[in-house]
Amino acid sequence: MRVLGQVCKIVDLRTVLAKQSSPIAAPASSLLCASFISSISNHRVPGTMLEGLSDNCWNQSGQSTEHAALSRDLETDVCIVGAGVAGLTTAYRLAVSGKKVVVLEGRVRGAGQSGKDTGELLAWNNHQLSTLQKSYGQKVASQVVQSHLDAIEVVHNLVKQEMIPCQYTPVQGYIQASERTLAAEAKAFAGSGAEAKQVQLGGGSEVGGFQQCLEFSGSAVLNPVQYLNGLAEAFVAKGGQIYEQTRVRKPDTNHVTTMAGNKVTARDGVVIATGCPITKNLLDSAFTAMAVHGKQFPRRRYAVALEVAIGSVKNAVYADTEDPHHSVRVVEGATAGGGDLLVVAGEEHDQGISPESYTDVYNKLESWAKQRWTSAQKRTHQWSWTIFETQEMLGLYGKSPTSMGNYYIATGDCGHILTGGTLAGMIISDAMLGKKNVYADLYSPSRHLTWVPPLLPPLSFTYIKNTVTSIVSMVAPQLHNVDIEDMAPNTGATVQKGLRKVAVYKDEEGKKHAFSALCPHLGCLLQWNPHEKEWNCPCHGSCFSKTGTNLLGPSTLDMKPLKHLSD
């Protein structure tokens, strides 16, 4: 730490950046210095990493608490739950407009899915823009692209105005697909505000073998953890308050109660920006499941970071339309030796599948990438995260359909975590300030699914499938029971004990920890995730650590511990 102090005396990061027109145009040496200082200041002693954080190339695992936990009741204009991109963007915009804003975060800022994202800001809807066009028409497809472009511009301006050192870089995007799909995507881009054209990249290893593809403008990349840290800093500088290590138990229209029993009264309303909206009780959970959760479903996405020689890969975002689809980007100067990293994401599947259904996803991603980017070398990081997809691949940002008051939610970003979260911040902050956002109706959580009859609840096909599968697994006897004594250390399994299902985790010392295998949210059967060593809910997306601590909503409670396996 003495060395760090000397470094900080010599290099004042804000002074360095202030001499540049913006951090976007700052020289590589300044940005590398910023990244170096950030990585040192966030360094943790091994073994002290907060639960649920990923050891990814953004150093999410190095995030440490900078703001005290809430220890008293207080009053404010707006209370926001969740310090990810949606929550912090909303908070910042409201604070700039003169609102008194409090942000409550259960762990640390950027601890959720925002800090696990690949840092891509795409003008393209990565689930095929042409599909949206066929379902809703050219006007909607164009509006979706324009909304992404507007969100990217908001991020660009924030980075510039607040001098956030997050390696923000405008890049081109490339889509590889069949000739027919490329033509359809190009047509869907028409009139959207983003330039899109078919190009020939030549098929070299610097472009991953991409040949005929669709090039589209307006996209960018950044380091999501650095961006969130900078955004939190800017929000606090505008008079905002952040309380970390503050878990929320009961959110309501104009007040929020924490696990510690403290109450925040919010005169103008509450914003739930927790990835998937948390709920206050069983009745609220049931209503929200029908009105919001049923419109979406949780998916698990994976990423690896591979070393590549400096300049060996053209800096862009590469995507395909395979099922599951892939996305690839470059992180310049990210290795200890100053080399580049290739971040490759894909192998997506429904969350909460049975442990035996998992495959070697990280090796698959690495092999897929190395066949195309031949300069790719050793793997430095691997991680995964939860995304919430809606059936029509449009996010849910705005006033909650379950509340008559000023109660707002941000969910269903379909993997567009940065653009979607920023859009949520734009739409929700405008609504709370009495402004009509041009995209409010497009992304409204109250919108009805077009294929569902008016009197029926708007439930997506995948949500129904996952829920029915979970109920059957919960009720039916488990025929192939795992022998607990044969379980390897640091593994988990759901076992049948009499008429009930029990979640068992055996720690590295061989001690067994038993919990009810039913999700404390609405009782779906939890499944062990062998990659992340955690428990996942297939119905509504809740995640829990291997020892039962809640990591991701909608549940606000931990798994119920059992004193004995026979309990």
XYZ file of C-alpha atoms in Angstrom:
567
model
C 0.000 0.000 0.000
C 2.993 2.360 0.573
C 3.926 1.849 -3.084
C 0.348 2.635 -4.089
C 0.489 5.872 -2.094
C 3.631 6.961 -3.912
C 2.074 6.116 -7.280
C -1.028 8.142 -6.431
C 1.109 11.131 -5.382
C 2.974 11.044 -8.656
C -0.013 10.465 -10.917
C -3.296 12.184 -10.228
C -5.569 10.329 -12.640
C -8.137 13.100 -12.953
C -5.429 15.677 -13.621
C -3.967 13.504 -16.352
C -7.363 13.000 -17.971
C -8.337 16.641 -17.610
C -5.473 17.559 -19.921
C -7.057 15.451 -22.650
C -10.112 16.523 -24.587
C -11.806 13.406 -23.220
C -10.878 9.945 -21.923
C -12.094 8.610 -25.241
C -9.190 10.256 -27.001
C -6.680 9.809 -24.178
C -3.395 8.147 -25.151
C -2.898 4.477 -24.371
C -0.298 5.289 -21.692
C -2.821 7.318 -19.682
C -5.512 4.676 -19.957
C -3.096 1.903 -19.041
C -2.022 3.942 -16.018
C -5.678 4.367 -15.058
C -6.306 0.649 -15.411
C -3.139 -0.131 -13.422
C -4.127 2.147 -10.534
C -7.684 0.791 -10.576
C -6.474 -2.797 -10.443
C -4.094 -2.090 -7.559
C -6.586 -0.097 -5.508
C -9.169 -2.842 -5.917
C -6.731 -5.587 -4.973
C -7.944 -8.082 -2.393
C -6.186 -10.542 -0.189
C -6.741 -14.039 -1.679
C -9.725 -15.750 -0.098
C -11.601 -12.535 0.770
C -13.570 -12.206 -2.480
C -17.235 -11.395 -1.957
C -19.635 -14.198 -2.828
C -21.059 -14.142 -6.339
C -18.363 -11.965 -7.907
C -16.575 -13.278 -11.005
C -12.831 -13.517 -11.456
C -13.142 -12.036 -14.933
C -10.883 -9.809 -17.012
C -12.656 -6.712 -15.606
C -11.524 -7.646 -12.086
C -15.067 -7.770 -10.738
C -13.726 -10.022 -7.987
C -11.552 -7.110 -6.830
C -14.502 -4.839 -6.106
C -14.392 -3.693 -2.477
C -16.819 -1.795 -0.295
C -16.423 1.987 -0.544
C -19.738 3.038 0.971
C -21.062 2.206 4.436
C -24.119 0.051 5.022
C -27.382 1.798 5.892
C -27.810 1.832 9.670
C -30.752 4.202 10.170
C -34.095 5.250 8.747
C -34.025 8.084 6.224
C -36.155 10.059 3.799
C -35.333 10.909 0.200
C -36.980 11.744 -3.110
C -36.124 8.485 -4.871
C -34.829 5.147 -3.590
C -33.135 2.852 -6.098
C -32.365 -0.779 -5.309
C -29.344 -2.087 -7.215
C -26.034 -0.441 -8.172
C -25.662 -1.863 -11.659
C -25.890 0.043 -14.920
C -29.700 0.479 -14.781
C -29.734 1.639 -11.171
C -26.731 3.952 -11.390
C -27.790 5.487 -14.720
C -31.228 6.262 -13.301
C -29.670 7.632 -10.109
C -27.178 9.835 -11.943
C -29.762 11.353 -14.278
C -32.149 12.096 -11.409
C -29.375 13.608 -9.295
C -28.328 15.863 -12.184
C -31.950 17.054 -12.344
C -31.876 18.028 -8.673
C -33.512 14.992 -7.090
C -32.321 13.619 -3.768
C -31.491 9.994 -4.546
C -30.443 7.029 -2.403
C -29.066 3.790 -3.930
C -29.142 0.576 -1.882
C -26.807 -2.230 -2.962
C -26.755 -5.683 -1.376
C -23.034 -6.220 -1.933
C -20.892 -3.643 -3.790
C -21.510 -1.516 -6.880
C -21.109 -3.578 -10.033
C -21.470 -6.869 -8.147
C -24.347 -8.097 -10.288
C -24.672 -9.006 -13.939
C -23.494 -5.572 -15.141
C -20.003 -6.334 -13.826
C -19.971 -9.678 -15.654
C -21.033 -8.371 -19.070
C -18.599 -8.346 -21.998
C -18.694 -4.551 -22.262
C -20.302 -4.344 -25.704
C -22.623 -1.499 -26.689
C -24.258 -2.652 -29.910
C -26.569 -0.834 -32.305
C -27.762 -4.296 -33.386
C -30.303 -6.448 -31.589
C -28.251 -9.623 -31.255
C -31.244 -11.919 -31.643
C -31.732 -10.875 -35.272
C -33.281 -7.539 -36.073
C -35.095 -9.072 -39.032
C -37.122 -11.276 -36.659
C -38.399 -8.158 -34.921
C -39.171 -6.626 -38.286
C -41.265 -9.629 -39.343
C -43.210 -9.638 -36.068
C -43.712 -5.928 -35.508
C -42.835 -4.153 -38.746
C -40.055 -1.923 -40.029
C -41.004 0.985 -37.775
C -40.395 -1.008 -34.596
C -37.146 -2.507 -35.927
C -35.856 0.969 -36.768
C -36.960 2.287 -33.391
C -35.065 -0.500 -31.592
C -31.831 0.366 -33.428
C -32.332 4.076 -32.781
C -32.944 3.400 -29.083
C -29.634 1.519 -28.897
C -27.852 4.370 -30.679
C -29.334 6.892 -28.247
C -28.262 4.771 -25.280
C -24.724 4.522 -26.663
C -24.645 8.290 -27.098
C -25.699 8.727 -23.450
C -22.835 6.474 -22.328
C -20.406 8.307 -24.631
C -21.406 11.672 -23.187
C -21.222 10.415 -19.615
C -17.721 9.041 -20.136
C -16.622 12.326 -21.693
C -18.300 14.700 -19.233
C -17.347 12.795 -16.087
C -13.910 11.763 -17.378
C -14.509 8.077 -16.609
C -11.389 5.993 -17.450
C -13.111 2.866 -18.764
C -11.380 2.268 -22.126
C -14.431 3.464 -24.046
C -13.742 2.888 -27.746
C -16.102 3.359 -30.727
C -15.917 0.297 -32.998
C -17.579 -1.214 -36.032
C -19.796 -4.267 -35.657
C -19.760 -7.289 -37.969
C -22.403 -9.997 -38.359
C -21.605 -13.291 -40.033
C -24.578 -15.272 -41.310
C -26.059 -16.847 -44.401
C -26.471 -14.635 -47.455
C -30.238 -14.654 -46.947
C -29.965 -13.613 -43.288
C -27.462 -10.857 -44.081
C -29.821 -9.420 -46.677
C -32.709 -9.540 -44.188
C -30.650 -7.867 -41.454
C -29.480 -5.130 -43.844
C -33.102 -4.477 -44.828
C -34.143 -4.334 -41.148
C -31.477 -1.688 -40.502
C -32.949 0.568 -43.212
C -34.033 3.962 -41.894
C -32.755 3.195 -38.399
C -30.025 5.811 -38.145
C -27.221 3.255 -38.206
C -25.320 2.673 -41.414
C -25.333 -1.005 -42.399
C -23.869 -2.588 -45.519
C -22.537 -5.918 -46.697
C -18.753 -6.033 -46.888
C -16.057 -8.571 -47.649
C -13.494 -8.843 -44.839
C -11.283 -11.348 -46.643
C -11.396 -14.244 -44.184
C -8.046 -13.576 -42.476
C -7.276 -14.569 -38.882
C -7.254 -10.902 -37.826
C -11.020 -10.882 -38.461
C -11.740 -14.414 -37.279
C -12.207 -15.824 -40.740
C -15.136 -13.477 -41.413
C -15.676 -13.073 -45.142
C -18.980 -11.799 -46.490
C -20.704 -10.116 -43.561
C -22.833 -7.159 -42.518
C -20.958 -4.151 -41.191
C -22.901 -1.739 -38.982
C -21.841 1.527 -37.371
C -22.534 3.204 -34.049
C -21.255 0.597 -31.618
C -18.639 0.824 -28.856
C -16.834 -1.228 -26.200
C -15.674 -0.448 -22.672
C -14.611 -1.965 -19.357
C -17.952 -2.382 -17.513
C -16.546 -2.477 -13.973
C -14.478 0.672 -14.504
C -17.509 2.362 -16.065
C -19.745 1.464 -13.113
C -17.148 2.673 -10.621
C -16.858 5.967 -12.491
C -20.616 6.325 -12.775
C -21.024 5.699 -9.026
C -18.340 8.290 -8.312
C -20.051 10.846 -10.551
C -23.422 10.182 -8.908
C -22.003 10.731 -5.414
C -20.296 13.933 -6.615
C -23.749 15.177 -7.678
C -25.021 14.708 -4.116
C -26.240 11.122 -4.376
C -25.909 8.553 -1.608
C -24.896 4.908 -2.007
C -25.247 2.338 0.770
C -23.430 -0.947 0.092
C -23.775 -4.241 1.988
C -27.438 -3.280 2.419
C -29.814 -6.039 1.418
C -33.454 -5.150 0.882
C -36.215 -7.287 2.353
C -39.443 -5.488 1.403
C -39.703 -2.976 -1.450
C -42.917 -0.991 -1.797
C -44.265 1.991 -3.740
C -42.898 4.760 -1.506
C -40.693 2.938 0.968
C -38.110 0.190 1.184
C -37.299 -1.915 4.246
C -33.856 -3.501 4.579
C -32.918 -6.834 6.103
C -31.598 -4.936 9.107
C -35.010 -3.338 9.612
C -34.117 0.165 8.461
C -36.703 1.997 6.378
C -36.133 4.369 3.468
C -39.102 6.581 2.648
C -39.081 7.790 -0.966
C -41.446 10.680 -1.696
C -41.300 10.400 -5.486
C -41.047 6.639 -5.815
C -38.928 3.493 -5.841
C -36.891 1.896 -8.644
C -36.082 -1.832 -8.569
C -32.963 -2.384 -10.684
C -31.918 -5.817 -9.441
C -31.688 -7.712 -12.730
C -34.992 -9.416 -12.006
C -37.425 -7.460 -9.790
C -37.410 -8.465 -6.133
C -40.756 -8.716 -4.343
C -42.005 -7.960 -0.822
C -44.103 -11.040 0.039
C -45.705 -14.196 -1.341
C -48.752 -12.410 -2.754
C -46.597 -9.780 -4.454
C -44.382 -12.571 -5.816
C -47.377 -14.358 -7.309
C -48.751 -11.195 -8.973
C -45.314 -10.203 -10.273
C -44.720 -13.706 -11.607
C -47.868 -13.440 -13.719
C -47.414 -9.815 -14.815
C -43.615 -9.531 -15.236
C -41.569 -12.676 -14.599
C -43.801 -14.713 -16.883
C -42.887 -12.459 -19.827
C -39.239 -13.480 -19.542
C -37.015 -16.402 -18.669
C -33.492 -16.740 -17.228
C -30.593 -17.857 -19.406
C -26.954 -18.564 -18.573
C -24.222 -17.141 -20.836
C -20.492 -17.911 -20.757
C -17.290 -16.128 -21.694
C -13.560 -16.797 -21.936
C -10.678 -14.356 -22.316
C -7.767 -15.472 -24.493
C -4.390 -13.807 -24.904
C -3.602 -12.462 -28.385
C -0.593 -10.553 -29.671
C -0.899 -6.769 -29.760
C -2.650 -5.656 -32.944
C -3.176 -9.208 -34.238
C -6.968 -8.812 -34.156
C -8.898 -5.964 -35.764
C -10.616 -4.050 -32.954
C -14.333 -4.556 -33.560
C -17.287 -6.546 -32.291
C -17.904 -9.793 -34.172
C -21.180 -11.701 -33.934
C -22.913 -14.607 -35.601
C -26.497 -15.824 -35.732
C -25.845 -19.404 -34.678
C -27.953 -20.987 -31.947
C -26.579 -20.294 -29.429
C -24.969 -17.196 -30.911
C -21.427 -15.923 -30.257
C -19.951 -12.474 -29.775
C -16.265 -11.526 -29.793
C -14.413 -8.334 -28.895
C -10.869 -7.148 -28.216
C -9.594 -5.667 -24.939
C -6.450 -3.726 -25.748
C -3.462 -3.713 -23.381
C -5.233 -5.918 -20.840
C -2.549 -8.498 -20.004
C 0.250 -8.096 -17.479
C 2.701 -7.746 -20.363
C 0.569 -5.153 -22.165
C -0.859 -7.610 -24.685
C -4.455 -7.797 -25.874
C -7.269 -10.108 -24.825
C -9.933 -11.674 -27.003
C -13.239 -11.964 -25.085
C -15.449 -14.679 -26.548
C -19.018 -15.188 -25.298
C -21.636 -17.793 -26.130
C -22.819 -21.355 -25.347
C -25.977 -19.902 -23.830
C -28.669 -22.173 -22.363
C -31.668 -22.028 -20.027
C -30.688 -21.457 -16.418
C -31.361 -24.126 -13.819
C -30.767 -27.204 -15.957
C -29.843 -30.424 -14.169
C -26.148 -30.813 -13.232
C -25.652 -33.712 -15.648
C -26.859 -31.547 -18.552
C -23.871 -29.200 -18.333
C -21.184 -29.520 -20.982
C -17.575 -28.338 -21.178
C -18.667 -24.891 -22.328
C -15.381 -23.092 -21.699
C -13.329 -25.507 -23.785
C -15.995 -25.300 -26.494
C -15.719 -21.503 -26.587
C -11.924 -21.611 -26.630
C -11.847 -24.206 -29.407
C -14.431 -22.295 -31.459
C -12.404 -19.082 -31.142
C -8.992 -20.595 -31.874
C -10.278 -22.157 -35.089
C -11.111 -18.650 -36.301
C -8.634 -16.329 -34.560
C -5.473 -18.358 -34.951
C -3.386 -15.877 -32.937
C -5.394 -16.704 -29.793
C -3.266 -18.272 -27.083
C -3.807 -19.298 -23.469
C -7.019 -18.733 -21.558
C -6.703 -16.178 -18.758
C -10.273 -15.981 -17.471
C -13.594 -17.784 -17.661
C -16.927 -16.797 -16.166
C -20.685 -16.831 -16.652
C -23.708 -14.717 -15.813
C -27.498 -14.691 -15.910
C -29.473 -12.815 -18.537
C -33.236 -12.408 -18.693
C -34.784 -12.760 -22.132
C -38.289 -11.840 -23.216
C -40.040 -13.819 -25.913
C -40.020 -10.846 -28.312
C -36.434 -9.859 -27.347
C -37.321 -6.406 -26.016
C -36.524 -5.225 -22.505
C -39.015 -4.285 -19.777
C -38.230 -0.787 -18.504
C -40.710 1.500 -16.771
C -43.579 1.539 -14.291
C -44.382 -1.869 -12.836
C -47.731 -3.313 -13.978
C -48.310 -4.595 -10.419
C -48.337 -1.140 -8.820
C -50.655 1.850 -9.056
C -48.017 4.222 -7.693
C -44.523 5.360 -8.597
C -42.861 1.960 -8.579
C -40.496 1.238 -11.483
C -38.620 -1.827 -12.696
C -35.789 -2.625 -15.115
C -35.502 -6.210 -16.345
C -35.512 -8.432 -19.436
C -32.553 -6.803 -21.190
C -32.044 -9.915 -23.363
C -28.274 -9.781 -22.879
C -28.013 -6.097 -23.869
C -26.932 -5.312 -20.323
C -25.163 -2.006 -20.997
C -27.455 -0.613 -23.683
C -30.553 -2.031 -21.992
C -29.573 -0.762 -18.568
C -28.845 2.674 -19.996
C -32.193 2.700 -21.801
C -33.878 1.754 -18.532
C -32.169 4.696 -16.838
C -33.299 7.056 -19.605
C -36.909 5.851 -19.622
C -37.381 5.616 -15.846
C -35.673 8.911 -14.997
C -37.763 10.711 -17.620
C -40.951 9.195 -16.189
C -40.037 10.250 -12.655
C -39.353 13.768 -13.897
C -42.706 13.965 -15.641
C -41.314 13.611 -19.163
C -42.600 11.242 -21.843
C -39.697 9.219 -23.220
C -40.036 8.341 -26.908
C -39.185 4.680 -26.125
C -41.444 4.264 -23.085
C -44.195 2.374 -24.938
C -41.764 0.184 -26.879
C -40.168 -1.140 -23.677
C -43.166 -0.864 -21.341
C -43.383 -3.684 -18.744
C -47.186 -3.489 -19.167
C -47.178 -4.291 -22.868
C -49.180 -7.355 -23.868
C -47.648 -10.239 -25.797
C -49.214 -10.150 -29.275
C -49.796 -13.917 -29.502
C -51.545 -14.193 -26.104
C -55.358 -13.721 -26.021
C -56.347 -10.535 -24.123
C -57.884 -12.263 -21.084
C -54.997 -14.650 -20.487
C -51.836 -13.826 -18.498
C -48.897 -12.785 -20.738
C -46.691 -15.836 -20.172
C -43.892 -16.700 -22.584
C -43.579 -20.217 -24.003
C -40.144 -20.782 -22.469
C -41.286 -19.579 -19.042
C -44.204 -22.041 -19.105
C -41.898 -24.888 -20.208
C -39.290 -24.191 -17.523
C -41.887 -23.802 -14.784
C -43.745 -27.007 -15.686
C -40.450 -28.927 -15.868
C -39.449 -27.620 -12.432
C -42.819 -28.531 -10.888
C -42.642 -32.053 -12.298
C -39.079 -32.466 -10.960
C -40.195 -31.168 -7.567
C -43.196 -33.482 -7.234
C -41.905 -36.638 -8.888
C -39.690 -38.959 -6.835
C -35.989 -38.666 -7.672
C -35.151 -42.143 -8.951
C -31.377 -41.681 -9.279
C -30.330 -40.381 -5.887
C -26.777 -39.211 -5.298
C -24.964 -40.949 -2.443
C -23.948 -38.023 -0.234
C -20.945 -39.890 1.152
C -19.607 -40.348 -2.381
C -19.882 -36.639 -3.249
C -16.555 -34.996 -4.051
C -15.501 -31.972 -1.965
C -16.802 -28.581 -3.155
C -19.782 -30.074 -4.971
C -23.537 -29.979 -4.530
C -26.537 -32.110 -5.380
C -30.286 -32.268 -4.882
C -31.240 -35.487 -3.118
C -34.517 -37.163 -2.202
C -35.099 -37.487 1.551
C -38.477 -39.051 2.198
C -41.075 -36.874 0.485
C -38.897 -33.797 0.215
C -35.981 -32.602 -1.908
C -32.849 -31.494 -0.066
C -30.007 -29.392 -1.479
C -26.693 -30.668 -0.144
C -23.307 -28.994 -0.458
C -20.123 -30.746 0.668
C -17.391 -28.206 1.378
C -13.670 -28.615 0.772
C -13.179 -30.078 4.271
C -15.910 -32.648 3.651
C -18.508 -31.005 5.896
C -22.065 -31.320 4.598
C -24.447 -28.339 4.453
C -28.144 -29.083 3.925
C -30.902 -26.739 2.734
C -34.429 -26.968 1.453
C -34.120 -27.435 -2.310
C -37.156 -25.212 -2.874
C -36.486 -21.638 -3.940
C -37.599 -19.260 -1.156
C -39.203 -17.034 -3.804
C -42.057 -19.230 -5.085
C -40.914 -22.776 -4.409
C -39.402 -23.932 -7.722
C -36.813 -26.707 -7.464
C -33.267 -25.330 -7.296
C -30.529 -27.001 -9.323
C -26.791 -27.204 -8.657
C -24.627 -25.284 -11.133
C -21.308 -27.194 -11.316
C -19.518 -24.420 -13.242
C -20.209 -21.565 -10.833
C -20.616 -23.738 -7.716
C -23.978 -22.178 -6.899
C -27.700 -22.973 -6.812
C -29.919 -21.686 -9.638
C -33.692 -21.351 -10.021
C -34.993 -22.325 -13.484
C -38.307 -20.455 -13.146
C -37.586 -16.855 -12.158
C -33.788 -16.664 -12.104
C -32.811 -16.457 -8.420
C -29.239 -17.524 -7.677
C -27.699 -18.592 -4.370
C -24.148 -19.261 -3.254
C -23.065 -22.814 -2.497
C -23.822 -22.127 1.169
C -27.267 -20.715 0.444
C -26.690 -16.935 0.407
C -28.944 -15.049 -1.998
C -26.955 -13.584 -4.914
C -29.631 -12.583 -7.437
C -33.364 -11.869 -7.205
C -36.272 -12.060 -7.383
C -35.797 -13.815 -4.040
C -34.666 -11.560 -1.203
C -34.218 -14.483 1.195
C -31.432 -17.022 1.581
C -32.023 -20.744 1.134
C -33.605 -22.340 4.209
C -30.933 -24.284 6.119
C -31.685 -27.697 7.611
C -29.924 -28.680 10.818
C -29.927 -32.311 9.808
C -30.304 -34.036 6.469
C -33.397 -35.736 7.865
C -35.085 -32.415 8.811
